[in-house]
mmCIF file of C-alpha atoms and ligand atoms in Angstrom:
data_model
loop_
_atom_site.group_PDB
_atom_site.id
_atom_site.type_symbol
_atom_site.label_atom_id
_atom_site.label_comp_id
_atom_site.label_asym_id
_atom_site.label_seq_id
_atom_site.Cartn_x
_atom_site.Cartn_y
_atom_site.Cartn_z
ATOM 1 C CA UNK V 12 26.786 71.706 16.734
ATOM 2 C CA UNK V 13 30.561 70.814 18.029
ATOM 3 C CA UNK V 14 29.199 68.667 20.471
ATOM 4 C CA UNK V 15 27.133 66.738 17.930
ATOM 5 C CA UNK V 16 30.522 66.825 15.576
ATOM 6 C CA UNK V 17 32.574 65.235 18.385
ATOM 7 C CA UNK V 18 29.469 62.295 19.299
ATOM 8 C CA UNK V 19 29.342 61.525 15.456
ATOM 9 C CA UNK V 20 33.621 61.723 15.663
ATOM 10 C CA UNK V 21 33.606 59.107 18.791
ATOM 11 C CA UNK V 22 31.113 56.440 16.846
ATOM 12 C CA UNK V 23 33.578 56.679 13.968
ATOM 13 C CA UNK V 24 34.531 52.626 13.926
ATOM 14 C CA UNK V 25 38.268 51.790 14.219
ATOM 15 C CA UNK V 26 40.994 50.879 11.587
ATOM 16 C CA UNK V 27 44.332 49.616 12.694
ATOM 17 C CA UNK V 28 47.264 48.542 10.146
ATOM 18 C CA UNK V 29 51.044 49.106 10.247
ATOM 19 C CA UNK V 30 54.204 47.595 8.059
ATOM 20 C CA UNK V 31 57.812 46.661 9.085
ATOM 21 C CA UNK V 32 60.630 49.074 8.376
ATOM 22 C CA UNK V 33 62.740 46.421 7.299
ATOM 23 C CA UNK V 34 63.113 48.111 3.685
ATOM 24 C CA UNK V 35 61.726 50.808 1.605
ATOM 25 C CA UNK V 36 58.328 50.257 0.510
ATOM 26 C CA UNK V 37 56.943 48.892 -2.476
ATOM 27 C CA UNK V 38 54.670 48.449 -4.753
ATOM 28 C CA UNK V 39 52.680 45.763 -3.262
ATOM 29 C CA UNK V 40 52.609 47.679 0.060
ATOM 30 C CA UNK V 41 51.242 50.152 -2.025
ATOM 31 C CA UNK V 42 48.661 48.254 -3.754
ATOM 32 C CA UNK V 43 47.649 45.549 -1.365
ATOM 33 C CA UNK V 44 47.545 47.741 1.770
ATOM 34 C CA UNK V 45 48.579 51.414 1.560
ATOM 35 C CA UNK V 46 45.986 52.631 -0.980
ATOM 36 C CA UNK V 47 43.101 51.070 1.034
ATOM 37 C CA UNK V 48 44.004 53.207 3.940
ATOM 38 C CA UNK V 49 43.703 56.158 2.227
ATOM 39 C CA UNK V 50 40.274 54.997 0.964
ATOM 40 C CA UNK V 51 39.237 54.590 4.523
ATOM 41 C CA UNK V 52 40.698 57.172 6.327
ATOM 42 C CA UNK V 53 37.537 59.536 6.441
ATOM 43 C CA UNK V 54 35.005 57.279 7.612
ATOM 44 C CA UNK V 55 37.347 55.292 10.035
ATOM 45 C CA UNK V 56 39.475 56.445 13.128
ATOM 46 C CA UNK V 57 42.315 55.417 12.431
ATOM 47 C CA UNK V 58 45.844 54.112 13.597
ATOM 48 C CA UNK V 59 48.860 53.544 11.515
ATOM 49 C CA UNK V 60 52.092 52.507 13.311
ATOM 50 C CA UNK V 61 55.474 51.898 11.448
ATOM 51 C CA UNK V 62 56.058 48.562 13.366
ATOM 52 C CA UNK V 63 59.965 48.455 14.569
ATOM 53 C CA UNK V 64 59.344 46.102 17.316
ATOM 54 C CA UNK V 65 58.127 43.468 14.734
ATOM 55 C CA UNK V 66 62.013 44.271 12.707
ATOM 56 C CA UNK V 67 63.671 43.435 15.187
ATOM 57 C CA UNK V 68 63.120 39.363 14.994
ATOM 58 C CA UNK V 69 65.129 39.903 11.900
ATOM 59 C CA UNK V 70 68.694 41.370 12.954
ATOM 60 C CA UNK V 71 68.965 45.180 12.063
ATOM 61 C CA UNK V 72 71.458 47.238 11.306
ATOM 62 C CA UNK V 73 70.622 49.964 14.076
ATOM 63 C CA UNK V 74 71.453 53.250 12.109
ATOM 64 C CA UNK V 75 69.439 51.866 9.094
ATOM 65 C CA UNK V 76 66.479 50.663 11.233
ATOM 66 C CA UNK V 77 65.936 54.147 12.894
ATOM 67 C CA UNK V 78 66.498 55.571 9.428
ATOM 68 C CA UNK V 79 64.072 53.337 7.847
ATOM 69 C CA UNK V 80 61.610 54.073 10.571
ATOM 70 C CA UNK V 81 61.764 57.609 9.544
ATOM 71 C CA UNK V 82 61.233 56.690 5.362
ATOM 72 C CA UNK V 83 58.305 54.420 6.135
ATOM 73 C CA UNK V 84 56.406 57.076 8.341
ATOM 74 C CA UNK V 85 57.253 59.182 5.768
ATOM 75 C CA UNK V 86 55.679 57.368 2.456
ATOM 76 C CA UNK V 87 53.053 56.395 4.605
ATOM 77 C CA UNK V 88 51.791 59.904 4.184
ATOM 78 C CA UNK V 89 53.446 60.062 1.004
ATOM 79 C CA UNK V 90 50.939 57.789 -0.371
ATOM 80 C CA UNK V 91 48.355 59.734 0.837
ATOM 81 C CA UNK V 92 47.499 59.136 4.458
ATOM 82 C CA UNK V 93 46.339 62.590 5.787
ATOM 83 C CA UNK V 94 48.293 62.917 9.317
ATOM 84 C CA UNK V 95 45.418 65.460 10.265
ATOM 85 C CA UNK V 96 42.556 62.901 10.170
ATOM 86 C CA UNK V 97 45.074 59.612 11.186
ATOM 87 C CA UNK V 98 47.137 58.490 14.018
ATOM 88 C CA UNK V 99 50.501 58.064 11.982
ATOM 89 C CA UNK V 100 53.265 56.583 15.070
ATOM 90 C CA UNK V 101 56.017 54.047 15.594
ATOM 91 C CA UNK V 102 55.100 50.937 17.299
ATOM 92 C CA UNK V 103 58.303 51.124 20.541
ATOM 93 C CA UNK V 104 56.658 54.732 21.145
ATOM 94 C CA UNK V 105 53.576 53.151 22.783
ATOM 95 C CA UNK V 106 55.303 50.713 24.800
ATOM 96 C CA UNK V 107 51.688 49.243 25.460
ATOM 97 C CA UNK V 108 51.827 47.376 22.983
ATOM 98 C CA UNK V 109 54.795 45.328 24.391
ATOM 99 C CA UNK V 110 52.991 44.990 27.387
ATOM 100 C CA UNK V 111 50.244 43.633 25.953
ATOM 101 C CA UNK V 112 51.994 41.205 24.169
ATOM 102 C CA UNK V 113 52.664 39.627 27.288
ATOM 103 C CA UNK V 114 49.459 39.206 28.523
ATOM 104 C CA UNK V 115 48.206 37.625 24.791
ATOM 105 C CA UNK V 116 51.311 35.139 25.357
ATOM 106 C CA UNK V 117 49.222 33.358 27.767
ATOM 107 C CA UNK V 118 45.976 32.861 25.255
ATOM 108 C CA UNK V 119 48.069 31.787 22.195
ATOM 109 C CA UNK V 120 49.091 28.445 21.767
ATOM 110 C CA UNK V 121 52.194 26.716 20.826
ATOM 111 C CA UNK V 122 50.783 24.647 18.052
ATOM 112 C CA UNK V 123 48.553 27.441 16.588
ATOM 113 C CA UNK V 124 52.067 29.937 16.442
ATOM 114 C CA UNK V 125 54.110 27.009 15.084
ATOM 115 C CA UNK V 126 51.065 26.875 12.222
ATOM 116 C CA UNK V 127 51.986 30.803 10.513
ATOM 117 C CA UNK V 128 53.067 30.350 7.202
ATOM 118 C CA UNK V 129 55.414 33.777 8.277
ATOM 119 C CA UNK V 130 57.257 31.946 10.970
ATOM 120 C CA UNK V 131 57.874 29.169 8.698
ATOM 121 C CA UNK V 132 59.000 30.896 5.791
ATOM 122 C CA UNK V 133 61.169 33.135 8.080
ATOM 123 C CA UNK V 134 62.388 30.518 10.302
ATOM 124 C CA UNK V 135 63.685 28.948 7.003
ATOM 125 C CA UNK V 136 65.266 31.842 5.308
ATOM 126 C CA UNK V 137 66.953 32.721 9.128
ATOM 127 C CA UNK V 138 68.395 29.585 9.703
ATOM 128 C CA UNK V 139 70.631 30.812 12.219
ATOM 129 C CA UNK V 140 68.490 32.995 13.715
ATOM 130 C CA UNK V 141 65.107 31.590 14.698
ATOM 131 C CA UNK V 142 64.533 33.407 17.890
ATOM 132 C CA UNK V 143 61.739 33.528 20.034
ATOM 133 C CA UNK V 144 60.190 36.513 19.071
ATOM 134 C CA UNK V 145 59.703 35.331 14.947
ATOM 135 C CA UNK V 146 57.588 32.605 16.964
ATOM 136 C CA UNK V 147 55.323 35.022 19.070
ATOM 137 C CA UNK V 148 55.395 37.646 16.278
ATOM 138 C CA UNK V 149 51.533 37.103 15.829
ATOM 139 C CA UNK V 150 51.141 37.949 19.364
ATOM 140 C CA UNK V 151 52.342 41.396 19.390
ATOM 141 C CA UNK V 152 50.722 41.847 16.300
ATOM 142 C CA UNK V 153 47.290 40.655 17.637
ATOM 143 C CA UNK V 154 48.093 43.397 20.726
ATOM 144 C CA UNK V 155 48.543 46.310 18.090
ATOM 145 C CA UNK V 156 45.279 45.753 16.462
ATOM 146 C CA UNK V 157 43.029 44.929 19.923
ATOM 147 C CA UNK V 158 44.753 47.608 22.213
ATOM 148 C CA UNK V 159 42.572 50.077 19.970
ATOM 149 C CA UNK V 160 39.258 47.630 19.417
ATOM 150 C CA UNK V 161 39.983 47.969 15.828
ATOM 151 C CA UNK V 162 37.004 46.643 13.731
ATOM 152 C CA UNK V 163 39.101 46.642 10.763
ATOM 153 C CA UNK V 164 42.330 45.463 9.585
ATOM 154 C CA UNK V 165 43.159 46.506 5.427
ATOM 155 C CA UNK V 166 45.965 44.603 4.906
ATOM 156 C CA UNK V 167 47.590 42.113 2.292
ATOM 157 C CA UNK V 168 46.480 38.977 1.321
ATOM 158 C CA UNK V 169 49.725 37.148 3.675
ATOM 159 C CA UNK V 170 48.296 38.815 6.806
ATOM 160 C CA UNK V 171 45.321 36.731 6.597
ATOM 161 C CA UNK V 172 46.595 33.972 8.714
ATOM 162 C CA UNK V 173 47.705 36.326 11.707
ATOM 163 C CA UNK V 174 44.102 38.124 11.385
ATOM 164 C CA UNK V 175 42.723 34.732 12.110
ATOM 165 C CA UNK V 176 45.212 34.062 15.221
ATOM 166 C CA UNK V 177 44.713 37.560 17.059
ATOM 167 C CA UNK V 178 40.244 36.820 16.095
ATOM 168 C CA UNK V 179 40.943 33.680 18.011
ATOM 169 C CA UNK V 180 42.914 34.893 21.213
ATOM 170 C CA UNK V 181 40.218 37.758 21.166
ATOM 171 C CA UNK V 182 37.784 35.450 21.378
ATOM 172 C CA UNK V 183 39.405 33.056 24.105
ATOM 173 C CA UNK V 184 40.824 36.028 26.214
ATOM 174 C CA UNK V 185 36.553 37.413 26.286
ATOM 175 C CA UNK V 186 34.767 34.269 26.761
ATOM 176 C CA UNK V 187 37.348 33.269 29.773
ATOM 177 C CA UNK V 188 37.224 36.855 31.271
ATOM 178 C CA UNK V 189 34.208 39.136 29.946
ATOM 179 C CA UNK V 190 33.989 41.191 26.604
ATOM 180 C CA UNK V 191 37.005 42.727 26.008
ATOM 181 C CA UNK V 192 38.387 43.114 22.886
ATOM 182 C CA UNK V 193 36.694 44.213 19.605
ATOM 183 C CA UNK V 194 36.389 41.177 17.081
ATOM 184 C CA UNK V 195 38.481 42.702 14.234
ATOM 185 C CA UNK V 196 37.936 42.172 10.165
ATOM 186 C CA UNK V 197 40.660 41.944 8.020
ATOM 187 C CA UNK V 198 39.900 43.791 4.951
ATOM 188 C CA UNK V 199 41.872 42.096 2.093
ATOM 189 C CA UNK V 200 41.615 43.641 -1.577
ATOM 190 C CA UNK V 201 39.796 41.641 -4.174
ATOM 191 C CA UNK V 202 42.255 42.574 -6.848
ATOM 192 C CA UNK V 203 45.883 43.561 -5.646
ATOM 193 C CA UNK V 204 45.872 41.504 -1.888
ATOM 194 C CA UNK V 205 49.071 39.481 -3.188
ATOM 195 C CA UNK V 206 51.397 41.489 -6.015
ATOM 196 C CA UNK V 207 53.950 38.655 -7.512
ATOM 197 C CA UNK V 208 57.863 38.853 -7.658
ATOM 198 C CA UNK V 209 58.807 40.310 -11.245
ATOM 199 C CA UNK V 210 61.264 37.498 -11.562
ATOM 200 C CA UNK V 211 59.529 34.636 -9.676
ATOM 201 C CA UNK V 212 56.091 35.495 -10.593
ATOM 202 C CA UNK V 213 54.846 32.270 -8.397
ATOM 203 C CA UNK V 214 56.497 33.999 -5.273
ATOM 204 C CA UNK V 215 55.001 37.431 -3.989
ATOM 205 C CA UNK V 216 56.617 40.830 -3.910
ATOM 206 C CA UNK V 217 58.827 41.173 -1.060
ATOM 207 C CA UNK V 218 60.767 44.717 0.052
ATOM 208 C CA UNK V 219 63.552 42.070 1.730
ATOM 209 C CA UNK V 220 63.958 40.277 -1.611
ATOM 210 C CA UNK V 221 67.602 39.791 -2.312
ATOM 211 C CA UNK V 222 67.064 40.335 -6.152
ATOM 212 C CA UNK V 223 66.580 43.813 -6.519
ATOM 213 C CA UNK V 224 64.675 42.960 -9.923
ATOM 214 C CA UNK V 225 61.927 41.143 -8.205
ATOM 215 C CA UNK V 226 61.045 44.082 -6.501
ATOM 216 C CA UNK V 227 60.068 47.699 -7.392
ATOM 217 C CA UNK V 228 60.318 50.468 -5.140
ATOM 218 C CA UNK V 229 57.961 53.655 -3.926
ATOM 219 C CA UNK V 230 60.797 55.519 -4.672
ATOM 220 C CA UNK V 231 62.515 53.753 -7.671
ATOM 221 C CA UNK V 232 63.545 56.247 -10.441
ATOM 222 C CA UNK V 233 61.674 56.038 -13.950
ATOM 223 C CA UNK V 234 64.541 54.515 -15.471
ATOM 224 C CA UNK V 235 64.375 51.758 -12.760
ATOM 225 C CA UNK V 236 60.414 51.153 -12.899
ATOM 226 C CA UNK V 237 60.832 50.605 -16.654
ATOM 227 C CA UNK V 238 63.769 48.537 -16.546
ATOM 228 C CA UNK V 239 62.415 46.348 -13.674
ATOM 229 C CA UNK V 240 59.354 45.688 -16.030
ATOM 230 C CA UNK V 241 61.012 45.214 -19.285
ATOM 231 C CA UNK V 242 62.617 42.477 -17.588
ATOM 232 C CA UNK V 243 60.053 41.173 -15.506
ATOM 233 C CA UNK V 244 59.751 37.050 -16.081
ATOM 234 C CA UNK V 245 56.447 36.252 -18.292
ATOM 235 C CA UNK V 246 56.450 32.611 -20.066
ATOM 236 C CA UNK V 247 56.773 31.222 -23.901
ATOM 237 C CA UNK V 248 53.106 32.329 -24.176
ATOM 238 C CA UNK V 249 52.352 35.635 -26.629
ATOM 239 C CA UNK V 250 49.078 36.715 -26.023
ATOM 240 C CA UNK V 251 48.086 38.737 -23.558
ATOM 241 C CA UNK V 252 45.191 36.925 -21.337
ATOM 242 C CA UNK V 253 44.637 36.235 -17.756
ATOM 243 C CA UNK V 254 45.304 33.038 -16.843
ATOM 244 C CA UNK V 255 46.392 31.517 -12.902
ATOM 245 C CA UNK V 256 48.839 29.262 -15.178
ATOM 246 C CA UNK V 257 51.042 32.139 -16.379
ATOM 247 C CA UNK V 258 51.744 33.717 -13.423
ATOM 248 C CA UNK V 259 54.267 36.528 -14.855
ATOM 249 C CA UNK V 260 51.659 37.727 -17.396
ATOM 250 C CA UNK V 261 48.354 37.865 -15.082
ATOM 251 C CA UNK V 262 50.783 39.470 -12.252
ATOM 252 C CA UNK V 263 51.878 42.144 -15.038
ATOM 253 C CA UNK V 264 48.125 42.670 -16.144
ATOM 254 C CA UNK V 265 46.897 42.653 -12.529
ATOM 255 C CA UNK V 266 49.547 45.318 -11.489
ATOM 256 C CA UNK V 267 48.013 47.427 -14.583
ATOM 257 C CA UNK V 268 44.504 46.940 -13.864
ATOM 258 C CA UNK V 269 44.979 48.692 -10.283
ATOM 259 C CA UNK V 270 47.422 51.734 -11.678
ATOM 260 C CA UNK V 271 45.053 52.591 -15.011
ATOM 261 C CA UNK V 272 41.246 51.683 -13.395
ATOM 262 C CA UNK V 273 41.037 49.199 -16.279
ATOM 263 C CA UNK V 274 39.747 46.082 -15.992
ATOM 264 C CA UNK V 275 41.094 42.534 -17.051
ATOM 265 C CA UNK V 276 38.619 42.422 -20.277
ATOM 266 C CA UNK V 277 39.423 46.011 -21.110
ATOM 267 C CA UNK V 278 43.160 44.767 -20.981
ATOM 268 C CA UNK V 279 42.697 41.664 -23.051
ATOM 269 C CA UNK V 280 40.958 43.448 -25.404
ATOM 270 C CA UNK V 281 43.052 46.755 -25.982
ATOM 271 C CA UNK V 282 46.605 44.148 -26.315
ATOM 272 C CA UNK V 283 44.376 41.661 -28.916
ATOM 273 C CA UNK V 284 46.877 41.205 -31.305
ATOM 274 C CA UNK V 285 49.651 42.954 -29.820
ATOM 275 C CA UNK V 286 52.721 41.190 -27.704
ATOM 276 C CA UNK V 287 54.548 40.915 -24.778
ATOM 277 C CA UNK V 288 56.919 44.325 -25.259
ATOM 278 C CA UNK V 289 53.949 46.185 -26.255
ATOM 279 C CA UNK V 290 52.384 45.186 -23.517
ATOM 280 C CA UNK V 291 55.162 45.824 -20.817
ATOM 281 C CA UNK V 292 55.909 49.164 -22.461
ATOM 282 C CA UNK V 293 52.063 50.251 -21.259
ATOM 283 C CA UNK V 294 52.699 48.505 -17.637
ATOM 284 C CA UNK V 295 56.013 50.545 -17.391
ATOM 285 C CA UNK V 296 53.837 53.508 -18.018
ATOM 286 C CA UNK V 297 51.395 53.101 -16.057
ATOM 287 C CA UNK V 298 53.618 52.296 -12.879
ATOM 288 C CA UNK V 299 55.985 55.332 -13.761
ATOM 289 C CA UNK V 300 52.992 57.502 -13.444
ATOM 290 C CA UNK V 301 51.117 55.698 -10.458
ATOM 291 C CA UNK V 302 54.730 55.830 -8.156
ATOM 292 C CA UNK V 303 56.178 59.495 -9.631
ATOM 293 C CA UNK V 304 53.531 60.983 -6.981
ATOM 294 C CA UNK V 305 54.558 59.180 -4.270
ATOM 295 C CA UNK V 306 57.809 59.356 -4.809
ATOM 296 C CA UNK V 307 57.915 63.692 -5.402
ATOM 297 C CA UNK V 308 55.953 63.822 -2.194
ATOM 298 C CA UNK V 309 57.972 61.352 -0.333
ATOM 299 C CA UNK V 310 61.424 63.573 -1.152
ATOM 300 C CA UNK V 311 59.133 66.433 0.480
ATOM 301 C CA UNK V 312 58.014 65.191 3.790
ATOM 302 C CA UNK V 313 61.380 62.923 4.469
ATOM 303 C CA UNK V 314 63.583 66.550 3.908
ATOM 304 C CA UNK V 315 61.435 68.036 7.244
ATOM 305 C CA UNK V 316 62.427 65.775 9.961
ATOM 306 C CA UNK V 317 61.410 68.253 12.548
ATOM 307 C CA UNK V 318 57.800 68.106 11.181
ATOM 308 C CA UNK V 319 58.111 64.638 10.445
ATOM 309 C CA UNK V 320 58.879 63.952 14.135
ATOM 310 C CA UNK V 321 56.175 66.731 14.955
ATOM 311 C CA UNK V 322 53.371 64.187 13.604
ATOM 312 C CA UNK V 323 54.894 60.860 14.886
ATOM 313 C CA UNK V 324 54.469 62.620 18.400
ATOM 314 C CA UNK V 325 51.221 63.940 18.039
ATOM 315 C CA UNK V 326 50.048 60.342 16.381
ATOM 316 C CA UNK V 327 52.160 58.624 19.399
ATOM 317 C CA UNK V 328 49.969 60.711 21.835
ATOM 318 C CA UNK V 329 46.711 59.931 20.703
ATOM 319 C CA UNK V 330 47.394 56.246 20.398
ATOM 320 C CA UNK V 331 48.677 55.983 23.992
ATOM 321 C CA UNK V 332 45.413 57.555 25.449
ATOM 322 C CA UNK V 333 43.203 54.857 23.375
ATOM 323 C CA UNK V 334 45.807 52.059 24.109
ATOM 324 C CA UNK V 335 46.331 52.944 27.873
ATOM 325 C CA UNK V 336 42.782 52.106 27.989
ATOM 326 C CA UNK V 337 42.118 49.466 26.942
ATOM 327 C CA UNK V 338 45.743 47.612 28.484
ATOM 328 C CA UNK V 339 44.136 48.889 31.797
ATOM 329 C CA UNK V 340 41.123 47.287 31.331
ATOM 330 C CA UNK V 341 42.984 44.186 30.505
ATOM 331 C CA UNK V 342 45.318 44.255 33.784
ATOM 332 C CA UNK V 343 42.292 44.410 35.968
ATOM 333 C CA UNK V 344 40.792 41.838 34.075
ATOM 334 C CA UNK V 345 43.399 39.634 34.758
ATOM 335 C CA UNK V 346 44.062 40.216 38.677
ATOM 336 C CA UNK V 347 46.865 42.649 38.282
ATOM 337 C CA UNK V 348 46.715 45.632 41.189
ATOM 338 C CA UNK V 349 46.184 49.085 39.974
ATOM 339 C CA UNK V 350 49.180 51.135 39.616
ATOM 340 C CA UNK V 351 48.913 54.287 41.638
HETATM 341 P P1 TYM D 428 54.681 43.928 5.863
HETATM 342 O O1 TYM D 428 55.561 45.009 6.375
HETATM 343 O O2 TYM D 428 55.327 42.694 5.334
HETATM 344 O O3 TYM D 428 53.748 44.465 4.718
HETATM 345 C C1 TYM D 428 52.985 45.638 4.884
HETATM 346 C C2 TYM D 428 51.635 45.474 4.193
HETATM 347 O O4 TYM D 428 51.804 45.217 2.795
HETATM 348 C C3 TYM D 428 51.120 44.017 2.430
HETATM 349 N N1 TYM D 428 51.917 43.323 1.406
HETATM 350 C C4 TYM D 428 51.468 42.993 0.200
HETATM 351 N N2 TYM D 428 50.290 43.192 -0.414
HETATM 352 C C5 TYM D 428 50.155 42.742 -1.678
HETATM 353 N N3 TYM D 428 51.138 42.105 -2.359
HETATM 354 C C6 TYM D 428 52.347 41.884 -1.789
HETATM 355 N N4 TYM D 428 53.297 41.264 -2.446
HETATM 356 C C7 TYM D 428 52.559 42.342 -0.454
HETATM 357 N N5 TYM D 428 53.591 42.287 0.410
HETATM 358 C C8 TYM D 428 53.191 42.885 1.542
HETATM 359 C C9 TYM D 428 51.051 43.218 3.714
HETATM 360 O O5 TYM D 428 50.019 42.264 3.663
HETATM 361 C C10 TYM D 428 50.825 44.291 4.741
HETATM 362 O O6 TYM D 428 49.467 44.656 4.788
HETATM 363 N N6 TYM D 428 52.954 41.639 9.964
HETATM 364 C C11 TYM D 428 52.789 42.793 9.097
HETATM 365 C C12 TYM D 428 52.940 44.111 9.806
HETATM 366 C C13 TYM D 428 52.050 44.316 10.986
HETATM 367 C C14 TYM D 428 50.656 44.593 10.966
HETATM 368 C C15 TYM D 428 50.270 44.770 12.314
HETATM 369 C C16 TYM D 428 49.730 44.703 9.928
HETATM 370 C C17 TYM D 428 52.428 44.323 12.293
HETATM 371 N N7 TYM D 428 51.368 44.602 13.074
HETATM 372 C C18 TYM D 428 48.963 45.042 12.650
HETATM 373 C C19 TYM D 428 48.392 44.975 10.292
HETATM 374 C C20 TYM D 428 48.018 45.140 11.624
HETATM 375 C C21 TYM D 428 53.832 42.729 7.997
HETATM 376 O O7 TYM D 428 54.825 42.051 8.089
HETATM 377 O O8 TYM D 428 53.586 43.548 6.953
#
């Protein structure tokens, strides 16, 4: 019987995700990503890294970065990942993945890196900073998700463009070698892949947004989550209907939706007749009650830093074995002698 349990535990297929520790997380971490992991966690094996290698192409204050490494491994689990069934680590523990990177370097191409809507958008808002490693971000992305042949990526809707860059140096690193790397899926939320700014509803939800408004926390207060949304930007319009040309509203309705189970008709109908304050008075509620959780839980798990460390160790040991694997495989592929 255990040795059936461990066959059926090794066919399991793969999940690999991770976010930046550049801030606390948020709500559309939550929605668009976070949440899906949970869903997945029992049928999957998976891997969840806090990724501080990818911070540092943005300059970091170095007591807050290892602090914020801590916080995101902690509301990782806060939001229900169960460190018992996943792999929860930080990225610089498996220094595979850096190695990797290098390797991937060689099958990415200038003109398909210069392409990411990220390293646009960053190079942009770090003017005077537009370092190398913003450019090959992708790239050490792409090695965290093959090192473990993850066949599926839940992520937001913005990660879509970097699923289709490490797909495509997959696919050129196995067709010039042999089969090497699983082809991974990025699994992208119908409803909740891309939560807007509360104050710039065409622009989404960031946790590095300079306006603190635009932006609601994991671990926001009530008072904050309610104030956020009473002043969240909607238009001129009063009714309450989804509609891609009022951006503030549908982002509002779409952000209830997800926290209550009810669906956009259910919503249109329930507010018939009623107006905007009503309306962000329920969405307050409903976010209060989705993020209180996460946030009680979080204040648990971040207090125990011995146990906290306890799991990133254990998680940092069983991603090594998988990723020492396959990065082996991968040196031989290329010609590289064996280290002895
Ligand atoms: P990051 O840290 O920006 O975001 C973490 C996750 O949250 C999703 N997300 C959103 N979803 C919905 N609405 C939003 N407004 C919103 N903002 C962010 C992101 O899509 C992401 O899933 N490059 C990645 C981190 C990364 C990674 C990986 C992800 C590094 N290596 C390997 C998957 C697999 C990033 O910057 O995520």
């Amino acid at each position: 019987m255990a040795m059936e349990n461990q066959a059926n535990e090794q066919k399991k297929p793969v999940i690999l995700s991770g976010m930046q520790p550049t801030n606390d997380l948020m709500l559309g971490n939550m929605i668009g990503a976070l949440r899906n992991w949970v869903v997945f966690q029992q049928q999957y094996e998976c891997y969840f890294c806090v990724v501080d290698l990818h911070a540092l192409t943005v300059r970091q204050v170095p007591a807050e970065l290892r602090r914020r490494s801590l916080d995101v491994a902690a509301t990782y689990i806060a939001g229900g990942v169960d460190p018992k069934q996943a792999a929860i680590f930080i990225q610089s523990h498996v220094s595979e993945h850096a190695e990797l990177t290098w390797v991937l370097n060689t099958f990415a191409g200038m003109g398909e890196c210069s392409r990411m809507t990220q390293f646009k958008d960053k190079s942009s808002q770090h003017s005077d900073n537009v370092n190398v490693g913003l450019f090959t971000y992708p790239i050490l992305m792409a090695a965290d998700i093959l090192l473990y042949q993850a066949n599926l990526v839940p992520v937001g809707e913005d990660q879509k463009q970097h699923l289709e860059l490490t797909r495509n140096v997959a696919e050129r690193f196995n067709f010039h070698y042999s089969p090497t790397f699983t082809i991974p899926e990025p699994f992208i939320p119908q409803s909740g892949g891309r939560i807007m700014s509360l104050q710039e509803p065409t622009k989404k939800m960031s946790k590095s947004d300079p306006n603190a408004g635009a932006t609601i926390f994991l671990i926001d207060s009530d008072d904050q989550i309610r104030n956020k949304i009473k002043r969240a930007v909607t238009d001129s319009g009063t009714t309450i209907q989804y509609d891609e040309a009022r951006p503030g509203v549908s982002n509002l309705m779409e952000i209830y939706s997800i926290t209550t189970g009810k669906t956009v008709a259910d919503i249109e109908r329930d507010f018939e007749g009623k107006g905007y304050a009503d309306f962000k008075i329920a969405v307050a509620d409903a976010v209060v009650e989705y993020v209180k959780p996460v946030r009680e839980r979080y204040n648990e798990i971040r207090s125990d830093v011995p146990e906290l460390t306890r799991i990133l160790q254990e998680g940092a040991e069983k991603a090594r074995s998988t990723a020492r694997k396959t990065l082996r495989k991968v040196y031989k592929k290329v010609g590289l002698v064996e280290r002895t």
